[in-house]
Amino acid sequence: MSLKHPIRRPLLLAGLMATAAFGASGWAPGAAIAQQGPESLLPPGYDRPARARPTASPAPVRAAPAAAPAVPRIEAAPVIAPMPLLPEGGAAVEHAAPVVSGPVSLPNGITSFDQLLALPAAQLDQLLGLTPKYDIPPAAQRSLRHVGIIAASEGGMGPYALVNQPGALVRAALAGNSGHLVSRWGHILLRRALASRMDAPQDMNPAEFVALRAALLVRMGEGDAARALVQDVDPGNYDATLTQAAMEAYVATADLTGFCPVMALQGYNRRDAQWMALQGICMAFTGQAAQGLAQLDGMTAKGAMTKIDMLLAQKYAGAAGMAGKGGRRAVKIEWEGISDMSPWRYALAIGVGLTPPASLMADTHGRYDAMTALAPMVGLGLRADASDRAGAWGILSAGAMVDLYSQIYLQDDITGGPADRALLLRDAYVGDSPEARADAMRKLWEGAGDANARYGRMVLTAYAAARLPASGNLASGAGDVLASMLAAGLDANAARWWTVVDKGSDGWAQLALAMPQAGAVDGGAIDSFRSADKSDKQHRTAMLVAGLAGLGRISDSTRRDYESKLEMRLDGNSRWIAAIDQAAAVNNAPLVAMLAGLGMQGDSWAKMTPRFLYHMVAALNRVGLNAEARMIAAEAVARG
């Protein structure tokens, strides 16, 4: 608890100074997705019934204390004293002040009582031993078991799968992943594994296990999932690694004040510049605006952080100030001379409603598109521009992208590219003919800036593509139409095209991998696909063969024949191959998913080798993740 009583605090401070003096002389007194049902292919409507207004509950009535018996009785059971009732005014009952015992280390430069009295209340509480160890009542505290967002009954992975696995292997799979995956479906699979409710390996600290998962989610651009994960742990159970991961998660969602409960428990455990700036912000938002801004001013004077970082922190903290009390002030942000962007700067900027210059954001190469696409405070147009890459990476679903453009379509004040794309998306759904709808989709795809953004537009049009009839008139462009459907996992809709596409075409290759039931594939169709393959060193053909082999859809002789023709080997030895094969052998789906994510790092499918794809698809298929294996293999051919 904090010291707020004017009589008690000087007495405690005087005792602290005396205890510190005794300590100096050597003597001290005392001793913190999946949708399973059918889903409409049309955008959401606007005629939803109004939500019922909640009825106010009657005010609780305090029961009168029971009258004491006239004659006291002697009970054998121990007597438990009842909790004292609050007085009528609601003021808490005073308790005796704690006694400070043992030597006390005073902060540097504190040599007098007046200097000690001028310290912030939180620092005084820590010196006096009054800093709380937890902020949740003991009966409501949670254990560090089954930490996660998705239960097994909700589509998550098994909670005990990693308990008997080596902690060093799990740590390497998580800490060694940069978060940049070549596959949209690999990203979705890894996110599901990281967000599942599960126990830590026996030889790993549970807090570290949560920290490793949250940190990887942040690197993947999944700030919201990372924040939800760390919120599943009580702040009193945080260690240094989990505290750092939580801070990164809150920064990644521009929710800096959400970190304040953790700061309240561990406010003086670190003294680095970013931590101290966050502490000043939290002071401002907890009623100590003048103190918080004074701390930020002192950091600015000392040059603890660059000027732009401190100005943004002051503007963020000043948003909580009160006029006339030193909290509210005008802070002007000037971007001239700033050549780079950081997560801290971007979070503070959008958190106070600022839009960094487009020239500065152009140099980030889309690194903040995931954050922008999910940020509710950013304009719809900017979110739509960022959604191309966010959709391609797997951060946004097809439904979420359609919802975003549905809002843009209804806003008359939004013009330019986002508005034009919203009109084209409408035409893709309700065009006069299938050919007109397909043409609208094609315009959306071709208007993208690069290959990743183009695939993101395919995610956007997935449900519109599923509404196209499987017609020979559209067979020439079936490859892109099928890639769009499969980007959202609509394999049943895609299977209708099996009798329409030509053998050996792009569409046939994707369906040969993506269909739930498919027989063995003959070499003649693969030869036809290979003859039309214009990719570097026929990389797409190699990925087709690797995917078919991993799913068991070609014979061993056909596989060996194409290994010779394409000058590749699907078998081989490496530490990663040995690890994922062994994890599959013991049917450990979460570990296979984490190792698959480790093997899919890169910025394009050209970086993925057929050997890695083969072992990945085979392992996923073996542990029951057949749908994910099929979607990853089909994506490899579509994007490879």
Short mmCIF file of N, CA and C in Angstrom, two decimals, residues 439-589:
data_model
loop_
_atom_site.label_atom_id
_atom_site.label_comp_id
_atom_site.label_asym_id
_atom_site.label_seq_id
_atom_site.Cartn_x
_atom_site.Cartn_y
_atom_site.Cartn_z
N ASP A 439 -13.18 -10.47 -63.64
CA ASP A 439 -12.38 -9.34 -64.11
C ASP A 439 -12.13 -8.34 -62.99
N ALA A 440 -13.12 -8.11 -62.12
CA ALA A 440 -12.93 -7.20 -60.98
C ALA A 440 -11.87 -7.74 -60.03
N MET A 441 -11.90 -9.04 -59.82
CA MET A 441 -10.86 -9.64 -58.96
C MET A 441 -9.49 -9.50 -59.58
N ARG A 442 -9.42 -9.72 -60.89
CA ARG A 442 -8.13 -9.63 -61.57
C ARG A 442 -7.57 -8.21 -61.47
N LYS A 443 -8.42 -7.20 -61.55
CA LYS A 443 -7.96 -5.82 -61.41
C LYS A 443 -7.43 -5.57 -60.00
N LEU A 444 -8.06 -6.14 -59.01
CA LEU A 444 -7.56 -6.00 -57.64
C LEU A 444 -6.18 -6.63 -57.50
N TRP A 445 -6.02 -7.83 -58.05
CA TRP A 445 -4.73 -8.52 -57.92
C TRP A 445 -3.61 -7.76 -58.64
N GLU A 446 -3.90 -7.35 -59.86
CA GLU A 446 -2.85 -6.72 -60.66
C GLU A 446 -2.51 -5.31 -60.18
N GLY A 447 -3.37 -4.71 -59.38
CA GLY A 447 -3.09 -3.37 -58.88
C GLY A 447 -2.20 -3.35 -57.66
N ALA A 448 -1.78 -4.51 -57.18
CA ALA A 448 -0.92 -4.58 -56.00
C ALA A 448 0.50 -4.16 -56.35
N GLY A 449 1.23 -3.73 -55.32
CA GLY A 449 2.57 -3.20 -55.56
C GLY A 449 3.64 -4.24 -55.76
N ASP A 450 3.51 -5.41 -55.13
CA ASP A 450 4.52 -6.45 -55.25
C ASP A 450 3.85 -7.81 -55.07
N ALA A 451 4.67 -8.87 -55.09
CA ALA A 451 4.12 -10.22 -55.03
C ALA A 451 3.41 -10.49 -53.71
N ASN A 452 3.97 -10.01 -52.61
CA ASN A 452 3.33 -10.22 -51.31
C ASN A 452 1.98 -9.51 -51.24
N ALA A 453 1.96 -8.25 -51.70
CA ALA A 453 0.70 -7.52 -51.67
C ALA A 453 -0.33 -8.16 -52.61
N ARG A 454 0.13 -8.70 -53.73
CA ARG A 454 -0.79 -9.37 -54.65
C ARG A 454 -1.44 -10.58 -53.99
N TYR A 455 -0.65 -11.33 -53.23
CA TYR A 455 -1.22 -12.49 -52.54
C TYR A 455 -2.18 -12.03 -51.44
N GLY A 456 -1.87 -10.89 -50.81
CA GLY A 456 -2.80 -10.33 -49.84
C GLY A 456 -4.14 -9.98 -50.46
N ARG A 457 -4.12 -9.46 -51.70
CA ARG A 457 -5.37 -9.17 -52.40
C ARG A 457 -6.12 -10.47 -52.72
N MET A 458 -5.40 -11.55 -52.93
CA MET A 458 -6.06 -12.84 -53.15
C MET A 458 -6.78 -13.31 -51.87
N VAL A 459 -6.18 -13.03 -50.72
CA VAL A 459 -6.87 -13.32 -49.47
C VAL A 459 -8.16 -12.50 -49.39
N LEU A 460 -8.09 -11.24 -49.80
CA LEU A 460 -9.25 -10.35 -49.76
C LEU A 460 -10.39 -10.89 -50.62
N THR A 461 -10.09 -11.47 -51.77
CA THR A 461 -11.13 -11.90 -52.71
C THR A 461 -11.51 -13.37 -52.56
N ALA A 462 -11.05 -14.03 -51.48
CA ALA A 462 -11.23 -15.48 -51.37
C ALA A 462 -12.71 -15.88 -51.45
N TYR A 463 -13.56 -15.20 -50.70
CA TYR A 463 -14.97 -15.61 -50.68
C TYR A 463 -15.69 -15.21 -51.97
N ALA A 464 -15.26 -14.15 -52.59
CA ALA A 464 -15.83 -13.80 -53.90
C ALA A 464 -15.42 -14.84 -54.94
N ALA A 465 -14.19 -15.32 -54.87
CA ALA A 465 -13.75 -16.36 -55.80
C ALA A 465 -14.53 -17.65 -55.59
N ALA A 466 -14.87 -17.95 -54.33
CA ALA A 466 -15.61 -19.18 -54.05
C ALA A 466 -17.03 -19.13 -54.62
N ARG A 467 -17.54 -17.94 -54.92
CA ARG A 467 -18.88 -17.81 -55.47
C ARG A 467 -18.90 -17.94 -57.00
N LEU A 468 -17.73 -17.98 -57.63
CA LEU A 468 -17.70 -18.15 -59.08
C LEU A 468 -18.08 -19.58 -59.44
N PRO A 469 -18.83 -19.77 -60.52
CA PRO A 469 -19.14 -21.14 -60.95
C PRO A 469 -17.91 -21.79 -61.58
N ALA A 470 -17.78 -23.08 -61.36
CA ALA A 470 -16.69 -23.83 -61.98
C ALA A 470 -17.04 -24.01 -63.45
N SER A 471 -16.50 -23.12 -64.27
CA SER A 471 -16.90 -23.07 -65.68
C SER A 471 -15.67 -23.12 -66.57
N GLY A 472 -15.83 -23.78 -67.70
CA GLY A 472 -14.74 -23.82 -68.67
C GLY A 472 -14.40 -22.46 -69.22
N ASN A 473 -15.35 -21.53 -69.19
CA ASN A 473 -15.09 -20.18 -69.68
C ASN A 473 -14.06 -19.46 -68.82
N LEU A 474 -13.91 -19.88 -67.59
CA LEU A 474 -12.97 -19.25 -66.66
C LEU A 474 -11.74 -20.10 -66.41
N ALA A 475 -11.62 -21.22 -67.12
CA ALA A 475 -10.55 -22.18 -66.83
C ALA A 475 -9.17 -21.58 -67.09
N SER A 476 -9.06 -20.65 -68.03
CA SER A 476 -7.73 -20.11 -68.34
C SER A 476 -7.14 -19.35 -67.16
N GLY A 477 -7.98 -18.76 -66.32
CA GLY A 477 -7.48 -18.04 -65.15
C GLY A 477 -7.75 -18.77 -63.86
N ALA A 478 -7.96 -20.08 -63.94
CA ALA A 478 -8.33 -20.85 -62.75
C ALA A 478 -7.21 -20.90 -61.72
N GLY A 479 -5.97 -20.78 -62.15
CA GLY A 479 -4.86 -20.86 -61.20
C GLY A 479 -4.96 -19.79 -60.13
N ASP A 480 -5.18 -18.54 -60.54
CA ASP A 480 -5.30 -17.46 -59.58
C ASP A 480 -6.59 -17.55 -58.78
N VAL A 481 -7.68 -17.96 -59.43
CA VAL A 481 -8.95 -18.10 -58.71
C VAL A 481 -8.82 -19.15 -57.61
N LEU A 482 -8.18 -20.27 -57.91
CA LEU A 482 -8.00 -21.32 -56.92
C LEU A 482 -7.02 -20.89 -55.83
N ALA A 483 -5.97 -20.16 -56.20
CA ALA A 483 -5.03 -19.66 -55.20
C ALA A 483 -5.74 -18.73 -54.23
N SER A 484 -6.70 -17.94 -54.74
CA SER A 484 -7.46 -17.04 -53.88
C SER A 484 -8.32 -17.83 -52.90
N MET A 485 -9.01 -18.82 -53.38
CA MET A 485 -9.84 -19.64 -52.49
C MET A 485 -9.00 -20.35 -51.44
N LEU A 486 -7.90 -20.94 -51.86
CA LEU A 486 -7.08 -21.72 -50.93
C LEU A 486 -6.34 -20.83 -49.94
N ALA A 487 -6.18 -19.54 -50.27
CA ALA A 487 -5.56 -18.63 -49.31
C ALA A 487 -6.39 -18.51 -48.04
N ALA A 488 -7.72 -18.75 -48.15
CA ALA A 488 -8.60 -18.74 -46.99
C ALA A 488 -9.01 -20.14 -46.57
N GLY A 489 -8.41 -21.17 -47.18
CA GLY A 489 -8.70 -22.55 -46.77
C GLY A 489 -10.02 -23.09 -47.30
N LEU A 490 -10.54 -22.52 -48.38
CA LEU A 490 -11.82 -22.96 -48.92
C LEU A 490 -11.59 -24.12 -49.90
N ASP A 491 -11.08 -25.23 -49.37
CA ASP A 491 -10.71 -26.35 -50.23
C ASP A 491 -11.92 -27.06 -50.81
N ALA A 492 -13.05 -27.09 -50.09
CA ALA A 492 -14.25 -27.74 -50.63
C ALA A 492 -14.79 -26.98 -51.83
N ASN A 493 -14.77 -25.66 -51.77
CA ASN A 493 -15.19 -24.86 -52.93
C ASN A 493 -14.22 -25.04 -54.09
N ALA A 494 -12.94 -25.09 -53.78
CA ALA A 494 -11.94 -25.25 -54.83
C ALA A 494 -12.06 -26.61 -55.53
N ALA A 495 -12.46 -27.64 -54.78
CA ALA A 495 -12.54 -29.00 -55.35
C ALA A 495 -13.54 -29.08 -56.50
N ARG A 496 -14.50 -28.15 -56.57
CA ARG A 496 -15.48 -28.17 -57.67
C ARG A 496 -14.82 -27.96 -59.03
N TRP A 497 -13.61 -27.40 -59.01
CA TRP A 497 -12.93 -27.09 -60.26
C TRP A 497 -12.08 -28.27 -60.79
N TRP A 498 -12.08 -29.38 -60.08
CA TRP A 498 -11.22 -30.50 -60.47
C TRP A 498 -11.52 -31.00 -61.87
N THR A 499 -12.78 -31.00 -62.24
CA THR A 499 -13.16 -31.50 -63.57
C THR A 499 -13.04 -30.43 -64.65
N VAL A 500 -12.71 -29.20 -64.26
CA VAL A 500 -12.65 -28.09 -65.21
C VAL A 500 -11.21 -27.80 -65.64
N VAL A 501 -10.28 -27.87 -64.70
CA VAL A 501 -8.90 -27.49 -64.99
C VAL A 501 -8.22 -28.56 -65.85
N ASP A 502 -7.27 -28.14 -66.65
CA ASP A 502 -6.50 -29.07 -67.47
C ASP A 502 -5.41 -29.72 -66.64
N LYS A 503 -5.14 -30.98 -66.90
CA LYS A 503 -4.05 -31.67 -66.20
C LYS A 503 -2.72 -31.00 -66.54
N GLY A 504 -1.94 -30.80 -65.49
CA GLY A 504 -0.64 -30.16 -65.68
C GLY A 504 -0.68 -28.65 -65.60
N SER A 505 -1.87 -28.05 -65.41
CA SER A 505 -1.98 -26.60 -65.31
C SER A 505 -1.70 -26.15 -63.87
N ASP A 506 -1.63 -24.83 -63.69
CA ASP A 506 -1.43 -24.30 -62.35
C ASP A 506 -2.57 -24.71 -61.42
N GLY A 507 -3.79 -24.59 -61.91
CA GLY A 507 -4.92 -24.97 -61.08
C GLY A 507 -4.90 -26.43 -60.70
N TRP A 508 -4.55 -27.30 -61.66
CA TRP A 508 -4.48 -28.73 -61.37
C TRP A 508 -3.43 -29.01 -60.29
N ALA A 509 -2.27 -28.37 -60.36
CA ALA A 509 -1.21 -28.62 -59.40
C ALA A 509 -1.66 -28.24 -57.99
N GLN A 510 -2.35 -27.11 -57.85
CA GLN A 510 -2.81 -26.71 -56.51
C GLN A 510 -3.86 -27.68 -55.98
N LEU A 511 -4.78 -28.11 -56.84
CA LEU A 511 -5.82 -29.04 -56.40
C LEU A 511 -5.24 -30.41 -56.08
N ALA A 512 -4.22 -30.84 -56.81
CA ALA A 512 -3.60 -32.14 -56.54
C ALA A 512 -3.03 -32.18 -55.13
N LEU A 513 -2.66 -31.03 -54.60
CA LEU A 513 -2.13 -30.95 -53.25
C LEU A 513 -3.19 -30.61 -52.21
N ALA A 514 -4.18 -29.79 -52.58
CA ALA A 514 -5.09 -29.22 -51.59
C ALA A 514 -6.34 -30.05 -51.34
N MET A 515 -6.75 -30.89 -52.28
CA MET A 515 -7.99 -31.65 -52.10
C MET A 515 -7.86 -32.63 -50.94
N PRO A 516 -8.90 -32.72 -50.09
CA PRO A 516 -8.81 -33.63 -48.94
C PRO A 516 -8.58 -35.08 -49.34
N GLN A 517 -9.29 -35.54 -50.34
CA GLN A 517 -9.08 -36.89 -50.85
C GLN A 517 -8.60 -36.79 -52.30
N ALA A 518 -7.46 -37.36 -52.55
CA ALA A 518 -6.91 -37.37 -53.91
C ALA A 518 -6.10 -38.64 -54.07
N GLY A 519 -6.22 -39.23 -55.23
CA GLY A 519 -5.48 -40.44 -55.48
C GLY A 519 -4.04 -40.16 -55.87
N ALA A 520 -3.35 -41.21 -56.24
CA ALA A 520 -1.96 -41.07 -56.66
C ALA A 520 -1.89 -40.25 -57.95
N VAL A 521 -0.87 -39.44 -58.06
CA VAL A 521 -0.67 -38.58 -59.22
C VAL A 521 0.33 -39.25 -60.16
N ASP A 522 -0.02 -39.27 -61.44
CA ASP A 522 0.88 -39.92 -62.40
C ASP A 522 1.91 -38.92 -62.90
N GLY A 523 3.01 -39.45 -63.40
CA GLY A 523 4.11 -38.61 -63.84
C GLY A 523 3.81 -37.79 -65.08
N GLY A 524 2.84 -38.21 -65.89
CA GLY A 524 2.55 -37.47 -67.10
C GLY A 524 2.04 -36.07 -66.81
N ALA A 525 1.16 -35.94 -65.81
CA ALA A 525 0.64 -34.62 -65.46
C ALA A 525 1.74 -33.74 -64.89
N ILE A 526 2.65 -34.34 -64.11
CA ILE A 526 3.77 -33.56 -63.55
C ILE A 526 4.68 -33.08 -64.68
N ASP A 527 4.87 -33.93 -65.70
CA ASP A 527 5.69 -33.52 -66.85
C ASP A 527 5.06 -32.33 -67.56
N SER A 528 3.73 -32.34 -67.69
CA SER A 528 3.05 -31.22 -68.34
C SER A 528 3.24 -29.93 -67.54
N PHE A 529 3.15 -30.03 -66.22
CA PHE A 529 3.37 -28.86 -65.38
C PHE A 529 4.81 -28.38 -65.50
N ARG A 530 5.73 -29.31 -65.54
CA ARG A 530 7.15 -28.94 -65.63
C ARG A 530 7.46 -28.24 -66.95
N SER A 531 6.85 -28.67 -68.02
CA SER A 531 7.15 -28.07 -69.32
C SER A 531 6.69 -26.61 -69.40
N ALA A 532 5.69 -26.24 -68.59
CA ALA A 532 5.20 -24.86 -68.59
C ALA A 532 5.78 -24.03 -67.44
N ASP A 533 6.62 -24.63 -66.64
CA ASP A 533 7.17 -23.95 -65.46
C ASP A 533 8.28 -23.00 -65.87
N LYS A 534 8.09 -21.71 -65.64
CA LYS A 534 9.08 -20.69 -65.99
C LYS A 534 9.86 -20.18 -64.77
N SER A 535 9.66 -20.79 -63.62
CA SER A 535 10.35 -20.32 -62.41
C SER A 535 11.83 -20.68 -62.48
N ASP A 536 12.64 -20.02 -61.66
CA ASP A 536 14.07 -20.23 -61.65
C ASP A 536 14.40 -21.68 -61.29
N LYS A 537 15.12 -22.35 -62.17
CA LYS A 537 15.51 -23.75 -61.97
C LYS A 537 14.30 -24.64 -61.71
N GLN A 538 13.15 -24.24 -62.27
CA GLN A 538 11.90 -24.98 -62.13
C GLN A 538 11.60 -25.29 -60.66
N HIS A 539 11.72 -24.22 -59.88
CA HIS A 539 11.54 -24.34 -58.44
C HIS A 539 10.12 -24.76 -58.08
N ARG A 540 9.12 -24.27 -58.82
CA ARG A 540 7.73 -24.63 -58.51
C ARG A 540 7.48 -26.11 -58.76
N THR A 541 8.08 -26.69 -59.79
CA THR A 541 7.94 -28.12 -60.03
C THR A 541 8.56 -28.91 -58.89
N ALA A 542 9.71 -28.45 -58.42
CA ALA A 542 10.35 -29.13 -57.29
C ALA A 542 9.48 -29.07 -56.05
N MET A 543 8.80 -27.94 -55.82
CA MET A 543 7.92 -27.82 -54.67
C MET A 543 6.70 -28.72 -54.83
N LEU A 544 6.20 -28.85 -56.07
CA LEU A 544 5.07 -29.75 -56.32
C LEU A 544 5.45 -31.19 -55.98
N VAL A 545 6.60 -31.62 -56.45
CA VAL A 545 7.04 -32.99 -56.18
C VAL A 545 7.26 -33.20 -54.68
N ALA A 546 7.87 -32.22 -54.01
CA ALA A 546 8.12 -32.35 -52.58
C ALA A 546 6.81 -32.42 -51.80
N GLY A 547 5.82 -31.59 -52.17
CA GLY A 547 4.54 -31.61 -51.49
C GLY A 547 3.79 -32.92 -51.71
N LEU A 548 3.79 -33.39 -52.96
CA LEU A 548 3.11 -34.66 -53.24
C LEU A 548 3.77 -35.81 -52.50
N ALA A 549 5.11 -35.80 -52.43
CA ALA A 549 5.82 -36.86 -51.72
C ALA A 549 5.52 -36.80 -50.23
N GLY A 550 5.48 -35.59 -49.65
CA GLY A 550 5.19 -35.47 -48.24
C GLY A 550 3.79 -35.93 -47.89
N LEU A 551 2.84 -35.73 -48.80
CA LEU A 551 1.46 -36.18 -48.57
C LEU A 551 1.25 -37.64 -48.97
N GLY A 552 2.26 -38.27 -49.54
CA GLY A 552 2.15 -39.66 -49.96
C GLY A 552 1.31 -39.85 -51.20
N ARG A 553 1.33 -38.88 -52.13
CA ARG A 553 0.47 -38.94 -53.30
C ARG A 553 1.23 -39.28 -54.58
N ILE A 554 2.51 -39.59 -54.47
CA ILE A 554 3.26 -40.15 -55.60
C ILE A 554 4.03 -41.36 -55.09
N SER A 555 4.33 -42.25 -55.99
CA SER A 555 5.06 -43.46 -55.60
C SER A 555 6.53 -43.14 -55.37
N ASP A 556 7.21 -44.07 -54.72
CA ASP A 556 8.64 -43.88 -54.46
C ASP A 556 9.43 -43.82 -55.77
N SER A 557 9.02 -44.62 -56.75
CA SER A 557 9.75 -44.61 -58.02
C SER A 557 9.57 -43.28 -58.75
N THR A 558 8.33 -42.73 -58.72
CA THR A 558 8.09 -41.42 -59.34
C THR A 558 8.89 -40.34 -58.63
N ARG A 559 8.93 -40.43 -57.31
CA ARG A 559 9.72 -39.44 -56.54
C ARG A 559 11.18 -39.50 -56.93
N ARG A 560 11.77 -40.71 -56.98
CA ARG A 560 13.20 -40.84 -57.32
C ARG A 560 13.46 -40.36 -58.75
N ASP A 561 12.49 -40.61 -59.64
CA ASP A 561 12.65 -40.17 -61.02
C ASP A 561 12.77 -38.65 -61.11
N TYR A 562 11.90 -37.93 -60.38
CA TYR A 562 11.94 -36.46 -60.43
C TYR A 562 13.09 -35.88 -59.60
N GLU A 563 13.53 -36.59 -58.61
CA GLU A 563 14.73 -36.13 -57.91
C GLU A 563 15.91 -36.11 -58.87
N SER A 564 15.96 -37.10 -59.76
CA SER A 564 17.03 -37.14 -60.75
C SER A 564 16.85 -36.06 -61.82
N LYS A 565 15.62 -35.88 -62.30
CA LYS A 565 15.36 -34.90 -63.35
C LYS A 565 15.61 -33.47 -62.87
N LEU A 566 15.25 -33.20 -61.63
CA LEU A 566 15.36 -31.84 -61.09
C LEU A 566 16.65 -31.62 -60.30
N GLU A 567 17.48 -32.64 -60.24
CA GLU A 567 18.77 -32.56 -59.56
C GLU A 567 18.61 -32.09 -58.11
N MET A 568 17.78 -32.83 -57.39
CA MET A 568 17.55 -32.50 -55.99
C MET A 568 17.44 -33.80 -55.20
N ARG A 569 17.55 -33.67 -53.88
CA ARG A 569 17.38 -34.80 -52.97
C ARG A 569 16.44 -34.38 -51.86
N LEU A 570 15.39 -35.19 -51.65
CA LEU A 570 14.45 -34.88 -50.59
C LEU A 570 14.89 -35.45 -49.25
N ASP A 571 15.62 -36.52 -49.28
CA ASP A 571 16.18 -37.07 -48.04
C ASP A 571 17.48 -36.34 -47.72
N GLY A 572 17.86 -36.39 -46.47
CA GLY A 572 19.10 -35.74 -46.06
C GLY A 572 19.16 -35.66 -44.55
N ASN A 573 20.29 -35.29 -44.05
CA ASN A 573 20.49 -35.20 -42.61
C ASN A 573 20.84 -33.77 -42.21
N SER A 574 20.17 -33.29 -41.20
CA SER A 574 20.50 -32.03 -40.55
C SER A 574 19.87 -32.07 -39.17
N ARG A 575 20.29 -31.17 -38.30
CA ARG A 575 19.73 -31.17 -36.94
C ARG A 575 18.24 -30.84 -36.97
N TRP A 576 17.84 -29.92 -37.87
CA TRP A 576 16.43 -29.58 -37.95
C TRP A 576 15.61 -30.75 -38.47
N ILE A 577 16.10 -31.43 -39.52
CA ILE A 577 15.37 -32.57 -40.07
C ILE A 577 15.24 -33.68 -39.03
N ALA A 578 16.32 -33.96 -38.31
CA ALA A 578 16.27 -35.00 -37.28
C ALA A 578 15.26 -34.63 -36.19
N ALA A 579 15.23 -33.35 -35.81
CA ALA A 579 14.33 -32.92 -34.74
C ALA A 579 12.87 -33.02 -35.16
N ILE A 580 12.52 -32.53 -36.37
CA ILE A 580 11.11 -32.54 -36.77
C ILE A 580 10.65 -33.96 -37.09
N ASP A 581 11.54 -34.80 -37.63
CA ASP A 581 11.17 -36.19 -37.88
C ASP A 581 10.93 -36.93 -36.57
N GLN A 582 11.76 -36.67 -35.56
CA GLN A 582 11.59 -37.33 -34.27
C GLN A 582 10.33 -36.84 -33.57
N ALA A 583 10.04 -35.55 -33.67
CA ALA A 583 8.81 -35.02 -33.07
C ALA A 583 7.59 -35.64 -33.73
N ALA A 584 7.64 -35.84 -35.04
CA ALA A 584 6.53 -36.49 -35.73
C ALA A 584 6.41 -37.95 -35.33
N ALA A 585 7.54 -38.60 -35.09
CA ALA A 585 7.53 -40.02 -34.72
C ALA A 585 6.83 -40.24 -33.39
N VAL A 586 6.92 -39.28 -32.48
CA VAL A 586 6.25 -39.42 -31.18
C VAL A 586 4.90 -38.70 -31.16
N ASN A 587 4.42 -38.26 -32.35
CA ASN A 587 3.10 -37.66 -32.50
C ASN A 587 2.93 -36.40 -31.66
N ASN A 588 3.93 -35.54 -31.67
CA ASN A 588 3.89 -34.30 -30.88
C ASN A 588 3.58 -33.13 -31.81
N ALA A 589 2.28 -32.83 -31.97
CA ALA A 589 1.86 -31.80 -32.92
C ALA A 589 2.38 -30.40 -32.58
#
